[in-house]
Tab-separated table of C-alpha atoms in Angstrom:
chain	number	residue	atom	x	y	z
A	1	GLY	CA	60.507	-175.978	3.831
A	2	ILE	CA	60.384	-175.072	-0.102
A	3	VAL	CA	60.046	-178.741	-0.782
A	4	ALA	CA	56.960	-179.460	0.979
A	5	GLY	CA	55.486	-176.023	0.044
A	6	ALA	CA	55.992	-176.907	-3.691
A	7	LEU	CA	54.407	-180.191	-3.100
A	8	GLU	CA	51.553	-178.259	-1.575
A	9	LEU	CA	51.116	-176.336	-4.931
A	10	GLY	CA	51.334	-179.600	-6.768
A	11	LEU	CA	54.989	-179.312	-7.804
A	12	ARG	CA	57.647	-182.068	-7.190
A	13	THR	CA	61.420	-182.246	-6.878
A	14	PRO	CA	63.307	-182.815	-9.375
A	15	ASP	CA	60.554	-183.439	-11.704
A	16	ASP	CA	59.361	-179.794	-11.818
A	17	PHE	CA	62.411	-177.954	-10.249
A	18	SER	CA	65.844	-178.460	-8.638
A	19	VAL	CA	66.843	-177.422	-4.985
A	20	ILE	CA	70.360	-176.787	-4.030
A	21	ALA	CA	71.351	-175.632	-0.760
A	22	VAL	CA	74.613	-173.826	0.020
A	23	ALA	CA	76.867	-174.205	3.247
A	24	MET	CA	74.055	-176.521	4.956
A	25	CYS	CA	74.818	-178.746	7.832
A	26	HIS	CA	75.558	-182.360	6.304
A	27	ARG	CA	72.493	-183.839	8.755
A	28	ALA	CA	70.035	-181.304	7.632
A	29	ALA	CA	70.203	-182.397	4.069
A	30	PHE	CA	68.802	-185.829	4.858
A	31	MET	CA	65.899	-184.223	6.819
A	32	SER	CA	63.821	-183.744	3.668
A	33	VAL	CA	62.269	-186.224	1.334
A	34	PRO	CA	63.645	-186.106	-1.044
A	35	ALA	CA	67.400	-185.659	0.580
A	36	ILE	CA	68.556	-182.189	-0.628
A	37	THR	CA	71.551	-181.473	-2.983
A	38	THR	CA	74.281	-179.337	-1.382
A	39	VAL	CA	77.285	-177.352	-2.301
A	40	SER	CA	79.652	-176.999	0.758
A	41	ALA	CA	82.881	-174.511	0.789
A	42	ASP	CA	85.565	-173.999	3.642
A	43	GLU	CA	83.692	-171.695	5.714
A	44	HIS	CA	86.562	-171.176	7.951
A	45	ASP	CA	88.819	-169.886	4.652
A	46	MET	CA	86.290	-167.595	4.020
A	47	GLY	CA	85.353	-166.309	7.056
A	48	SER	CA	89.020	-165.452	7.626
A	49	LEU	CA	89.532	-163.816	4.538
A	50	ALA	CA	86.342	-161.763	5.244
A	51	ALA	CA	87.386	-160.557	8.859
A	52	THR	CA	91.076	-159.902	7.533
A	53	THR	CA	89.880	-157.967	4.795
A	54	LEU	CA	87.376	-155.897	7.370
A	55	ILE	CA	90.167	-155.303	9.754
A	56	ASP	CA	92.414	-154.318	7.047
A	57	ARG	CA	89.630	-151.797	5.547
A	58	LEU	CA	88.613	-150.205	9.414
A	59	GLU	CA	92.372	-149.646	9.763
A	60	GLY	CA	92.724	-147.691	6.429
A	61	SER	CA	93.710	-150.079	3.949
A	62	THR	CA	92.917	-148.500	0.219
A	63	GLU	CA	93.766	-151.963	-1.543
A	64	PRO	CA	91.664	-152.801	-4.506
A	65	PRO	CA	88.945	-155.363	-3.621
A	66	ILE	CA	90.041	-159.291	-3.281
A	67	HIS	CA	88.710	-161.555	-6.158
A	68	ARG	CA	88.987	-165.200	-4.531
A	69	LEU	CA	87.483	-168.430	-5.694
A	70	PHE	CA	86.951	-170.977	-3.014
A	71	SER	CA	86.949	-174.702	-3.896
A	72	GLY	CA	83.754	-176.339	-3.346
A	73	LEU	CA	82.324	-179.981	-2.900
A	74	LEU	CA	78.723	-180.733	-4.950
A	75	SER	CA	76.825	-183.533	-3.157
A	76	THR	CA	74.028	-184.512	-5.562
A	77	ARG	CA	71.072	-185.918	-4.079
A	78	GLY	CA	67.393	-186.399	-4.802
A	79	THR	CA	66.224	-182.808	-5.341
A	80	THR	CA	68.041	-182.206	-8.693
A	81	GLY	CA	67.494	-183.627	-11.998
A	82	PRO	CA	67.580	-182.738	-15.710
A	83	ALA	CA	65.743	-179.411	-16.594
A	84	PRO	CA	61.784	-180.285	-17.179
A	85	ARG	CA	60.816	-179.824	-20.903
A	86	LEU	CA	58.973	-176.654	-21.943
A	87	ARG	CA	55.227	-176.802	-21.797
A	88	THR	CA	53.758	-175.928	-25.003
């Protein structure tokens, strides 16, 4: 993955850069060293809204686009840290 590839280039997480995965399987977050920081959201609600919107459009709806925020959960693990200082 990205963490291993960066390590081959001499970069380290979180010292040189941060990695955050979105909508990732909880167990997969721990398959990396360090464990990957994740953001998860209610995928069922997002998919349901997407499907309903698509069906409405296919049936001729001309309603304006929907803007909706979904809540999420940030699980901070070993791949995030303070921004590195700029090298001068």
